[in-house]
Amino acid sequence: GAVVSQHPSWVICKSGTSVKIECRSLDFQATTMFWYRQFPKQSLMLMATSNEGSKATYEQGVEKDKFLINHASLTLSTLTVTSAHPEDSSFYICSARVAGVKSTQYFGPGTRLLVL
Amino acid sequence: EDQVTQSPEALRLQEGESSSLNCSYTVSGLRGLFWYRQDPGKGPEFLFTLYSAGEEKEKERLKATLTKKESFLHITAPKPEDSATYLCAVQAPGSQGNLIFGKGTKLSVKP
């Protein structure tokens, strides 16, 4: 149980285009989903937290107009990188958890984004 | 400020050579300490959650322990397939379950 999927697993796009990444919880309903970014040889950096049906909460320094997050259902959240630039190239990872104090975050396999 | 520090940054072991990874934390009101394993190019894989000092959990060759200031991940008789980066994270109070991650320990086990 507790499987989280991401799609696509990797994407290459041209500078200035937008890219959408999907995150799904396959066997549980996720009240909260998180989006992380990870640069090579570095740890995970939280970008934003989203609850189903609510606006996402962005971490300091993360542009909410550039990284659009939608959490339309209890099993799906999407991250759209708008007008992508080469500096947005990174490894994006989502995670999901159910409600409750003692609840575990389960991570997706990640999406590698390369902006040319 | 809530903080998580892992040591060492990298650890090289021979197959069968047991060792421990350290995770020191400062957080006001720990809600949980998590250990994850991350293989290159993949998302973190959940290993353990510890909630209170004195708690221990085991899974195959791995054993996690927790004190009020730190956690250890003990690896007994490691195998090459245990090679990965091990991440420690704490859950802060008053959050939506946000995790604060350490930078990880990259473990290499040579046959």
PDB file of N, CA, C and O in Angstrom, chain A residues 4-73:
ATOM      1  N   VAL A   4       2.553   6.181  -4.433  1.00  0.00           N
ATOM      2  CA  VAL A   4       2.376   7.487  -5.063  1.00  0.00           C
ATOM      3  C   VAL A   4       3.050   7.443  -6.429  1.00  0.00           C
ATOM      4  O   VAL A   4       4.207   7.009  -6.533  1.00  0.00           O
ATOM      5  N   SER A   5       2.350   7.870  -7.443  1.00  0.00           N
ATOM      6  CA  SER A   5       2.925   7.868  -8.788  1.00  0.00           C
ATOM      7  C   SER A   5       3.084   9.288  -9.293  1.00  0.00           C
ATOM      8  O   SER A   5       2.392  10.205  -8.831  1.00  0.00           O
ATOM      9  N   GLN A   6       3.979   9.454 -10.216  1.00  0.00           N
ATOM     10  CA  GLN A   6       4.179  10.741 -10.874  1.00  0.00           C
ATOM     11  C   GLN A   6       4.258  10.522 -12.372  1.00  0.00           C
ATOM     12  O   GLN A   6       4.785   9.507 -12.849  1.00  0.00           O
ATOM     13  N   HIS A   7       3.778  11.508 -13.095  1.00  0.00           N
ATOM     14  CA  HIS A   7       3.843  11.428 -14.550  1.00  0.00           C
ATOM     15  C   HIS A   7       4.025  12.832 -15.121  1.00  0.00           C
ATOM     16  O   HIS A   7       3.346  13.761 -14.694  1.00  0.00           O
ATOM     17  N   PRO A   8       4.963  13.038 -16.034  1.00  0.00           N
ATOM     18  CA  PRO A   8       5.850  12.015 -16.585  1.00  0.00           C
ATOM     19  C   PRO A   8       7.043  11.772 -15.660  1.00  0.00           C
ATOM     20  O   PRO A   8       7.250  12.490 -14.692  1.00  0.00           O
ATOM     21  N   SER A   9       7.832  10.775 -15.962  1.00  0.00           N
ATOM     22  CA  SER A   9       9.025  10.506 -15.160  1.00  0.00           C
ATOM     23  C   SER A   9      10.174  11.418 -15.591  1.00  0.00           C
ATOM     24  O   SER A   9      11.066  11.709 -14.788  1.00  0.00           O
ATOM     25  N   TRP A  10      10.130  11.825 -16.852  1.00  0.00           N
ATOM     26  CA  TRP A  10      11.102  12.814 -17.292  1.00  0.00           C
ATOM     27  C   TRP A  10      10.510  13.602 -18.451  1.00  0.00           C
ATOM     28  O   TRP A  10       9.663  13.106 -19.187  1.00  0.00           O
ATOM     29  N   VAL A  11      10.942  14.834 -18.581  1.00  0.00           N
ATOM     30  CA  VAL A  11      10.424  15.681 -19.648  1.00  0.00           C
ATOM     31  C   VAL A  11      11.502  16.684 -20.065  1.00  0.00           C
ATOM     32  O   VAL A  11      12.216  17.231 -19.215  1.00  0.00           O
ATOM     33  N   ILE A  12      11.578  16.869 -21.367  1.00  0.00           N
ATOM     34  CA  ILE A  12      12.470  17.870 -21.944  1.00  0.00           C
ATOM     35  C   ILE A  12      11.590  18.892 -22.660  1.00  0.00           C
ATOM     36  O   ILE A  12      10.713  18.504 -23.436  1.00  0.00           O
ATOM     37  N   CYS A  13      11.820  20.155 -22.407  1.00  0.00           N
ATOM     38  CA  CYS A  13      10.998  21.171 -23.060  1.00  0.00           C
ATOM     39  C   CYS A  13      11.860  22.363 -23.454  1.00  0.00           C
ATOM     40  O   CYS A  13      12.991  22.520 -22.977  1.00  0.00           O
ATOM     41  N   LYS A  14      11.299  23.186 -24.314  1.00  0.00           N
ATOM     42  CA  LYS A  14      11.996  24.388 -24.755  1.00  0.00           C
ATOM     43  C   LYS A  14      11.732  25.524 -23.763  1.00  0.00           C
ATOM     44  O   LYS A  14      10.668  25.593 -23.143  1.00  0.00           O
ATOM     45  N   SER A  15      12.670  26.412 -23.666  1.00  0.00           N
ATOM     46  CA  SER A  15      12.534  27.569 -22.789  1.00  0.00           C
ATOM     47  C   SER A  15      11.304  28.374 -23.190  1.00  0.00           C
ATOM     48  O   SER A  15      11.045  28.592 -24.374  1.00  0.00           O
ATOM     49  N   GLY A  16      10.515  28.768 -22.200  1.00  0.00           N
ATOM     50  CA  GLY A  16       9.324  29.566 -22.464  1.00  0.00           C
ATOM     51  C   GLY A  16       8.032  28.762 -22.499  1.00  0.00           C
ATOM     52  O   GLY A  16       6.938  29.332 -22.451  1.00  0.00           O
ATOM     53  N   THR A  17       8.147  27.464 -22.576  1.00  0.00           N
ATOM     54  CA  THR A  17       6.945  26.621 -22.581  1.00  0.00           C
ATOM     55  C   THR A  17       6.559  26.235 -21.157  1.00  0.00           C
ATOM     56  O   THR A  17       7.330  26.429 -20.221  1.00  0.00           O
ATOM     57  N   SER A  18       5.357  25.696 -21.028  1.00  0.00           N
ATOM     58  CA  SER A  18       4.868  25.262 -19.714  1.00  0.00           C
ATOM     59  C   SER A  18       4.837  23.744 -19.645  1.00  0.00           C
ATOM     60  O   SER A  18       4.601  23.071 -20.649  1.00  0.00           O
ATOM     61  N   VAL A  19       5.078  23.241 -18.476  1.00  0.00           N
ATOM     62  CA  VAL A  19       5.123  21.799 -18.260  1.00  0.00           C
ATOM     63  C   VAL A  19       4.248  21.440 -17.070  1.00  0.00           C
ATOM     64  O   VAL A  19       4.333  22.089 -16.019  1.00  0.00           O
ATOM     65  N   LYS A  20       3.428  20.407 -17.237  1.00  0.00           N
ATOM     66  CA  LYS A  20       2.563  19.948 -16.145  1.00  0.00           C
ATOM     67  C   LYS A  20       3.023  18.589 -15.650  1.00  0.00           C
ATOM     68  O   LYS A  20       3.253  17.672 -16.435  1.00  0.00           O
ATOM     69  N   ILE A  21       3.133  18.462 -14.343  1.00  0.00           N
ATOM     70  CA  ILE A  21       3.520  17.202 -13.705  1.00  0.00           C
ATOM     71  C   ILE A  21       2.364  16.747 -12.817  1.00  0.00           C
ATOM     72  O   ILE A  21       1.838  17.528 -12.029  1.00  0.00           O
ATOM     73  N   GLU A  22       1.994  15.481 -12.970  1.00  0.00           N
ATOM     74  CA  GLU A  22       0.899  14.930 -12.178  1.00  0.00           C
ATOM     75  C   GLU A  22       1.427  14.071 -11.038  1.00  0.00           C
ATOM     76  O   GLU A  22       2.407  13.341 -11.194  1.00  0.00           O
ATOM     77  N   CYS A  23       0.732  14.134  -9.918  1.00  0.00           N
ATOM     78  CA  CYS A  23       1.062  13.317  -8.757  1.00  0.00           C
ATOM     79  C   CYS A  23      -0.218  12.649  -8.289  1.00  0.00           C
ATOM     80  O   CYS A  23      -1.214  13.335  -8.018  1.00  0.00           O
ATOM     81  N   ARG A  24      -0.191  11.329  -8.203  1.00  0.00           N
ATOM     82  CA  ARG A  24      -1.382  10.590  -7.799  1.00  0.00           C
ATOM     83  C   ARG A  24      -1.087   9.648  -6.634  1.00  0.00           C
ATOM     84  O   ARG A  24      -0.067   8.965  -6.632  1.00  0.00           O
ATOM     85  N   SER A  25      -2.001   9.619  -5.682  1.00  0.00           N
ATOM     86  CA  SER A  25      -1.941   8.594  -4.648  1.00  0.00           C
ATOM     87  C   SER A  25      -2.830   7.453  -5.132  1.00  0.00           C
ATOM     88  O   SER A  25      -4.011   7.644  -5.391  1.00  0.00           O
ATOM     89  N   LEU A  26      -2.237   6.273  -5.300  1.00  0.00           N
ATOM     90  CA  LEU A  26      -2.927   5.182  -5.992  1.00  0.00           C
ATOM     91  C   LEU A  26      -3.824   4.354  -5.084  1.00  0.00           C
ATOM     92  O   LEU A  26      -4.826   3.799  -5.544  1.00  0.00           O
ATOM     93  N   ASP A  27      -3.470   4.241  -3.830  1.00  0.00           N
ATOM     94  CA  ASP A  27      -4.253   3.340  -2.988  1.00  0.00           C
ATOM     95  C   ASP A  27      -4.679   3.978  -1.663  1.00  0.00           C
ATOM     96  O   ASP A  27      -5.030   3.275  -0.725  1.00  0.00           O
ATOM     97  N   PHE A  28      -4.658   5.283  -1.623  1.00  0.00           N
ATOM     98  CA  PHE A  28      -5.164   5.987  -0.446  1.00  0.00           C
ATOM     99  C   PHE A  28      -5.559   7.402  -0.833  1.00  0.00           C
ATOM    100  O   PHE A  28      -5.167   7.909  -1.873  1.00  0.00           O
ATOM    101  N   GLN A  29      -6.371   7.995   0.006  1.00  0.00           N
ATOM    102  CA  GLN A  29      -6.810   9.361  -0.252  1.00  0.00           C
ATOM    103  C   GLN A  29      -5.911  10.320   0.524  1.00  0.00           C
ATOM    104  O   GLN A  29      -5.799  10.234   1.746  1.00  0.00           O
ATOM    105  N   ALA A  30      -5.281  11.211  -0.217  1.00  0.00           N
ATOM    106  CA  ALA A  30      -4.300  12.112   0.369  1.00  0.00           C
ATOM    107  C   ALA A  30      -4.923  13.471   0.662  1.00  0.00           C
ATOM    108  O   ALA A  30      -5.267  14.204  -0.255  1.00  0.00           O
ATOM    109  N   THR A  31      -5.072  13.782   1.920  1.00  0.00           N
ATOM    110  CA  THR A  31      -5.629  15.089   2.262  1.00  0.00           C
ATOM    111  C   THR A  31      -4.609  16.192   1.999  1.00  0.00           C
ATOM    112  O   THR A  31      -4.981  17.319   1.707  1.00  0.00           O
ATOM    113  N   THR A  32      -3.354  15.846   2.098  1.00  0.00           N
ATOM    114  CA  THR A  32      -2.301  16.834   1.869  1.00  0.00           C
ATOM    115  C   THR A  32      -1.261  16.259   0.922  1.00  0.00           C
ATOM    116  O   THR A  32      -0.864  15.102   1.058  1.00  0.00           O
ATOM    117  N   MET A  33      -0.861  17.079  -0.024  1.00  0.00           N
ATOM    118  CA  MET A  33       0.225  16.704  -0.940  1.00  0.00           C
ATOM    119  C   MET A  33       1.293  17.776  -0.900  1.00  0.00           C
ATOM    120  O   MET A  33       0.988  18.963  -0.670  1.00  0.00           O
ATOM    121  N   PHE A  34       2.510  17.371  -1.107  1.00  0.00           N
ATOM    122  CA  PHE A  34       3.649  18.269  -1.034  1.00  0.00           C
ATOM    123  C   PHE A  34       4.440  18.175  -2.334  1.00  0.00           C
ATOM    124  O   PHE A  34       4.528  17.114  -2.953  1.00  0.00           O
ATOM    125  N   TRP A  35       5.037  19.295  -2.695  1.00  0.00           N
ATOM    126  CA  TRP A  35       5.922  19.317  -3.852  1.00  0.00           C
ATOM    127  C   TRP A  35       7.317  19.757  -3.412  1.00  0.00           C
ATOM    128  O   TRP A  35       7.471  20.775  -2.721  1.00  0.00           O
ATOM    129  N   TYR A  36       8.304  18.958  -3.825  1.00  0.00           N
ATOM    130  CA  TYR A  36       9.688  19.227  -3.488  1.00  0.00           C
ATOM    131  C   TYR A  36      10.505  19.395  -4.757  1.00  0.00           C
ATOM    132  O   TYR A  36      10.146  18.909  -5.831  1.00  0.00           O
ATOM    133  N   ARG A  37      11.641  20.021  -4.568  1.00  0.00           N
ATOM    134  CA  ARG A  37      12.601  20.172  -5.646  1.00  0.00           C
ATOM    135  C   ARG A  37      13.941  19.695  -5.101  1.00  0.00           C
ATOM    136  O   ARG A  37      14.264  19.948  -3.937  1.00  0.00           O
ATOM    137  N   GLN A  38      14.692  18.986  -5.931  1.00  0.00           N
ATOM    138  CA  GLN A  38      15.970  18.474  -5.469  1.00  0.00           C
ATOM    139  C   GLN A  38      17.028  18.715  -6.534  1.00  0.00           C
ATOM    140  O   GLN A  38      16.903  18.237  -7.669  1.00  0.00           O
ATOM    141  N   PHE A  39      18.067  19.431  -6.171  1.00  0.00           N
ATOM    142  CA  PHE A  39      19.195  19.659  -7.056  1.00  0.00           C
ATOM    143  C   PHE A  39      20.222  18.558  -6.816  1.00  0.00           C
ATOM    144  O   PHE A  39      20.232  17.927  -5.755  1.00  0.00           O
ATOM    145  N   PRO A  40      21.096  18.332  -7.801  1.00  0.00           N
ATOM    146  CA  PRO A  40      22.077  17.251  -7.683  1.00  0.00           C
ATOM    147  C   PRO A  40      22.874  17.311  -6.386  1.00  0.00           C
ATOM    148  O   PRO A  40      23.354  18.372  -5.990  1.00  0.00           O
ATOM    149  N   LYS A  41      22.951  16.177  -5.729  1.00  0.00           N
ATOM    150  CA  LYS A  41      23.730  16.004  -4.511  1.00  0.00           C
ATOM    151  C   LYS A  41      23.236  16.885  -3.370  1.00  0.00           C
ATOM    152  O   LYS A  41      23.993  17.170  -2.438  1.00  0.00           O
ATOM    153  N   GLN A  42      21.986  17.317  -3.439  1.00  0.00           N
ATOM    154  CA  GLN A  42      21.413  18.098  -2.361  1.00  0.00           C
ATOM    155  C   GLN A  42      20.150  17.410  -1.843  1.00  0.00           C
ATOM    156  O   GLN A  42      19.604  16.515  -2.485  1.00  0.00           O
ATOM    157  N   SER A  43      19.705  17.848  -0.702  1.00  0.00           N
ATOM    158  CA  SER A  43      18.512  17.238  -0.132  1.00  0.00           C
ATOM    159  C   SER A  43      17.254  17.855  -0.718  1.00  0.00           C
ATOM    160  O   SER A  43      17.315  18.735  -1.571  1.00  0.00           O
ATOM    161  N   LEU A  44      16.123  17.379  -0.263  1.00  0.00           N
ATOM    162  CA  LEU A  44      14.857  17.856  -0.788  1.00  0.00           C
ATOM    163  C   LEU A  44      14.523  19.237  -0.229  1.00  0.00           C
ATOM    164  O   LEU A  44      14.683  19.488   0.960  1.00  0.00           O
ATOM    165  N   MET A  45      14.028  20.089  -1.102  1.00  0.00           N
ATOM    166  CA  MET A  45      13.609  21.419  -0.683  1.00  0.00           C
ATOM    167  C   MET A  45      12.108  21.545  -0.904  1.00  0.00           C
ATOM    168  O   MET A  45      11.635  21.418  -2.038  1.00  0.00           O
ATOM    169  N   LEU A  46      11.374  21.775   0.156  1.00  0.00           N
ATOM    170  CA  LEU A  46       9.932  21.902   0.039  1.00  0.00           C
ATOM    171  C   LEU A  46       9.577  23.162  -0.738  1.00  0.00           C
ATOM    172  O   LEU A  46      10.064  24.248  -0.429  1.00  0.00           O
ATOM    173  N   MET A  47       8.723  22.994  -1.738  1.00  0.00           N
ATOM    174  CA  MET A  47       8.274  24.133  -2.527  1.00  0.00           C
ATOM    175  C   MET A  47       6.911  24.621  -2.034  1.00  0.00           C
ATOM    176  O   MET A  47       6.688  25.810  -1.852  1.00  0.00           O
ATOM    177  N   ALA A  48       5.986  23.677  -1.844  1.00  0.00           N
ATOM    178  CA  ALA A  48       4.630  24.072  -1.486  1.00  0.00           C
ATOM    179  C   ALA A  48       3.874  22.888  -0.894  1.00  0.00           C
ATOM    180  O   ALA A  48       4.218  21.734  -1.123  1.00  0.00           O
ATOM    181  N   THR A  49       2.846  23.246  -0.150  1.00  0.00           N
ATOM    182  CA  THR A  49       1.953  22.271   0.466  1.00  0.00           C
ATOM    183  C   THR A  49       0.547  22.528  -0.033  1.00  0.00           C
ATOM    184  O   THR A  49       0.112  23.695  -0.062  1.00  0.00           O
ATOM    185  N   SER A  50      -0.161  21.496  -0.416  1.00  0.00           N
ATOM    186  CA  SER A  50      -1.513  21.713  -0.899  1.00  0.00           C
ATOM    187  C   SER A  50      -2.496  20.751  -0.239  1.00  0.00           C
ATOM    188  O   SER A  50      -2.198  19.590  -0.029  1.00  0.00           O
ATOM    189  N   ASN A  51      -3.638  21.283   0.084  1.00  0.00           N
ATOM    190  CA  ASN A  51      -4.743  20.492   0.601  1.00  0.00           C
ATOM    191  C   ASN A  51      -5.847  20.457  -0.436  1.00  0.00           C
ATOM    192  O   ASN A  51      -6.071  21.433  -1.149  1.00  0.00           O
ATOM    193  N   GLU A  52      -6.527  19.344  -0.515  1.00  0.00           N
ATOM    194  CA  GLU A  52      -7.569  19.162  -1.503  1.00  0.00           C
ATOM    195  C   GLU A  52      -8.606  20.269  -1.404  1.00  0.00           C
ATOM    196  O   GLU A  52      -9.146  20.538  -0.322  1.00  0.00           O
ATOM    197  N   GLY A  53      -8.838  20.923  -2.537  1.00  0.00           N
ATOM    198  CA  GLY A  53      -9.849  21.961  -2.608  1.00  0.00           C
ATOM    199  C   GLY A  53      -9.427  23.315  -2.090  1.00  0.00           C
ATOM    200  O   GLY A  53     -10.221  24.261  -2.100  1.00  0.00           O
ATOM    201  N   SER A  54      -8.187  23.428  -1.648  1.00  0.00           N
ATOM    202  CA  SER A  54      -7.697  24.707  -1.121  1.00  0.00           C
ATOM    203  C   SER A  54      -6.513  25.216  -1.936  1.00  0.00           C
ATOM    204  O   SER A  54      -5.913  24.467  -2.688  1.00  0.00           O
ATOM    205  N   LYS A  55      -6.222  26.491  -1.732  1.00  0.00           N
ATOM    206  CA  LYS A  55      -5.041  27.058  -2.386  1.00  0.00           C
ATOM    207  C   LYS A  55      -3.787  26.511  -1.731  1.00  0.00           C
ATOM    208  O   LYS A  55      -3.755  26.277  -0.518  1.00  0.00           O
ATOM    209  N   ALA A  56      -2.766  26.361  -2.524  1.00  0.00           N
ATOM    210  CA  ALA A  56      -1.510  25.845  -1.988  1.00  0.00           C
ATOM    211  C   ALA A  56      -0.798  26.886  -1.142  1.00  0.00           C
ATOM    212  O   ALA A  56      -0.962  28.091  -1.355  1.00  0.00           O
ATOM    213  N   THR A  57      -0.028  26.405  -0.190  1.00  0.00           N
ATOM    214  CA  THR A  57       0.816  27.263   0.630  1.00  0.00           C
ATOM    215  C   THR A  57       2.244  27.123   0.139  1.00  0.00           C
ATOM    216  O   THR A  57       2.803  26.025   0.159  1.00  0.00           O
ATOM    217  N   TYR A  58       2.821  28.224  -0.303  1.00  0.00           N
ATOM    218  CA  TYR A  58       4.154  28.192  -0.888  1.00  0.00           C
ATOM    219  C   TYR A  58       5.212  28.577   0.145  1.00  0.00           C
ATOM    220  O   TYR A  58       4.977  29.432   1.001  1.00  0.00           O
ATOM    221  N   GLU A  59       6.363  27.945   0.019  1.00  0.00           N
ATOM    222  CA  GLU A  59       7.482  28.288   0.879  1.00  0.00           C
ATOM    223  C   GLU A  59       8.101  29.608   0.421  1.00  0.00           C
ATOM    224  O   GLU A  59       7.952  30.028  -0.735  1.00  0.00           O
ATOM    225  N   GLN A  60       8.774  30.231   1.354  1.00  0.00           N
ATOM    226  CA  GLN A  60       9.405  31.515   1.049  1.00  0.00           C
ATOM    227  C   GLN A  60      10.381  31.360  -0.106  1.00  0.00           C
ATOM    228  O   GLN A  60      11.179  30.419  -0.138  1.00  0.00           O
ATOM    229  N   GLY A  61      10.275  32.280  -1.043  1.00  0.00           N
ATOM    230  CA  GLY A  61      11.178  32.273  -2.195  1.00  0.00           C
ATOM    231  C   GLY A  61      10.669  31.493  -3.386  1.00  0.00           C
ATOM    232  O   GLY A  61      11.286  31.524  -4.450  1.00  0.00           O
ATOM    233  N   VAL A  62       9.565  30.792  -3.242  1.00  0.00           N
ATOM    234  CA  VAL A  62       8.985  30.038  -4.357  1.00  0.00           C
ATOM    235  C   VAL A  62       7.894  30.879  -5.006  1.00  0.00           C
ATOM    236  O   VAL A  62       6.955  31.310  -4.330  1.00  0.00           O
ATOM    237  N   GLU A  63       8.030  31.128  -6.301  1.00  0.00           N
ATOM    238  CA  GLU A  63       7.077  31.986  -7.010  1.00  0.00           C
ATOM    239  C   GLU A  63       5.787  31.230  -7.310  1.00  0.00           C
ATOM    240  O   GLU A  63       5.774  30.290  -8.109  1.00  0.00           O
ATOM    241  N   LYS A  64       4.718  31.647  -6.698  1.00  0.00           N
ATOM    242  CA  LYS A  64       3.461  30.929  -6.877  1.00  0.00           C
ATOM    243  C   LYS A  64       2.884  31.106  -8.281  1.00  0.00           C
ATOM    244  O   LYS A  64       2.119  30.253  -8.748  1.00  0.00           O
ATOM    245  N   ASP A  65       3.236  32.203  -8.956  1.00  0.00           N
ATOM    246  CA  ASP A  65       2.738  32.408 -10.317  1.00  0.00           C
ATOM    247  C   ASP A  65       3.527  31.597 -11.332  1.00  0.00           C
ATOM    248  O   ASP A  65       3.073  31.401 -12.464  1.00  0.00           O
ATOM    249  N   LYS A  66       4.683  31.145 -10.922  1.00  0.00           N
ATOM    250  CA  LYS A  66       5.503  30.347 -11.823  1.00  0.00           C
ATOM    251  C   LYS A  66       5.247  28.847 -11.616  1.00  0.00           C
ATOM    252  O   LYS A  66       5.234  28.078 -12.547  1.00  0.00           O
ATOM    253  N   PHE A  67       5.034  28.480 -10.383  1.00  0.00           N
ATOM    254  CA  PHE A  67       4.788  27.072 -10.048  1.00  0.00           C
ATOM    255  C   PHE A  67       3.338  26.955  -9.574  1.00  0.00           C
ATOM    256  O   PHE A  67       3.031  27.126  -8.395  1.00  0.00           O
ATOM    257  N   LEU A  68       2.473  26.641 -10.535  1.00  0.00           N
ATOM    258  CA  LEU A  68       1.041  26.566 -10.232  1.00  0.00           C
ATOM    259  C   LEU A  68       0.693  25.171  -9.723  1.00  0.00           C
ATOM    260  O   LEU A  68       1.007  24.177 -10.362  1.00  0.00           O
ATOM    261  N   ILE A  69       0.037  25.134  -8.593  1.00  0.00           N
ATOM    262  CA  ILE A  69      -0.337  23.861  -7.995  1.00  0.00           C
ATOM    263  C   ILE A  69      -1.843  23.768  -7.885  1.00  0.00           C
ATOM    264  O   ILE A  69      -2.503  24.681  -7.405  1.00  0.00           O
ATOM    265  N   ASN A  70      -2.356  22.634  -8.331  1.00  0.00           N
ATOM    266  CA  ASN A  70      -3.778  22.355  -8.246  1.00  0.00           C
ATOM    267  C   ASN A  70      -3.974  21.021  -7.560  1.00  0.00           C
ATOM    268  O   ASN A  70      -3.343  20.033  -7.917  1.00  0.00           O
ATOM    269  N   HIS A  71      -4.837  20.990  -6.560  1.00  0.00           N
ATOM    270  CA  HIS A  71      -5.115  19.755  -5.815  1.00  0.00           C
ATOM    271  C   HIS A  71      -6.611  19.515  -5.906  1.00  0.00           C
ATOM    272  O   HIS A  71      -7.361  19.763  -4.972  1.00  0.00           O
ATOM    273  N   ALA A  72      -7.020  19.024  -7.070  1.00  0.00           N
ATOM    274  CA  ALA A  72      -8.435  18.973  -7.402  1.00  0.00           C
ATOM    275  C   ALA A  72      -9.190  17.846  -6.717  1.00  0.00           C
ATOM    276  O   ALA A  72     -10.398  17.927  -6.534  1.00  0.00           O
ATOM    277  N   SER A  73      -8.479  16.797  -6.357  1.00  0.00           N
ATOM    278  CA  SER A  73      -9.155  15.672  -5.714  1.00  0.00           C
ATOM    279  C   SER A  73      -8.245  15.082  -4.651  1.00  0.00           C
ATOM    280  O   SER A  73      -7.094  15.488  -4.511  1.00  0.00           O
TER     281      SER A  73
END
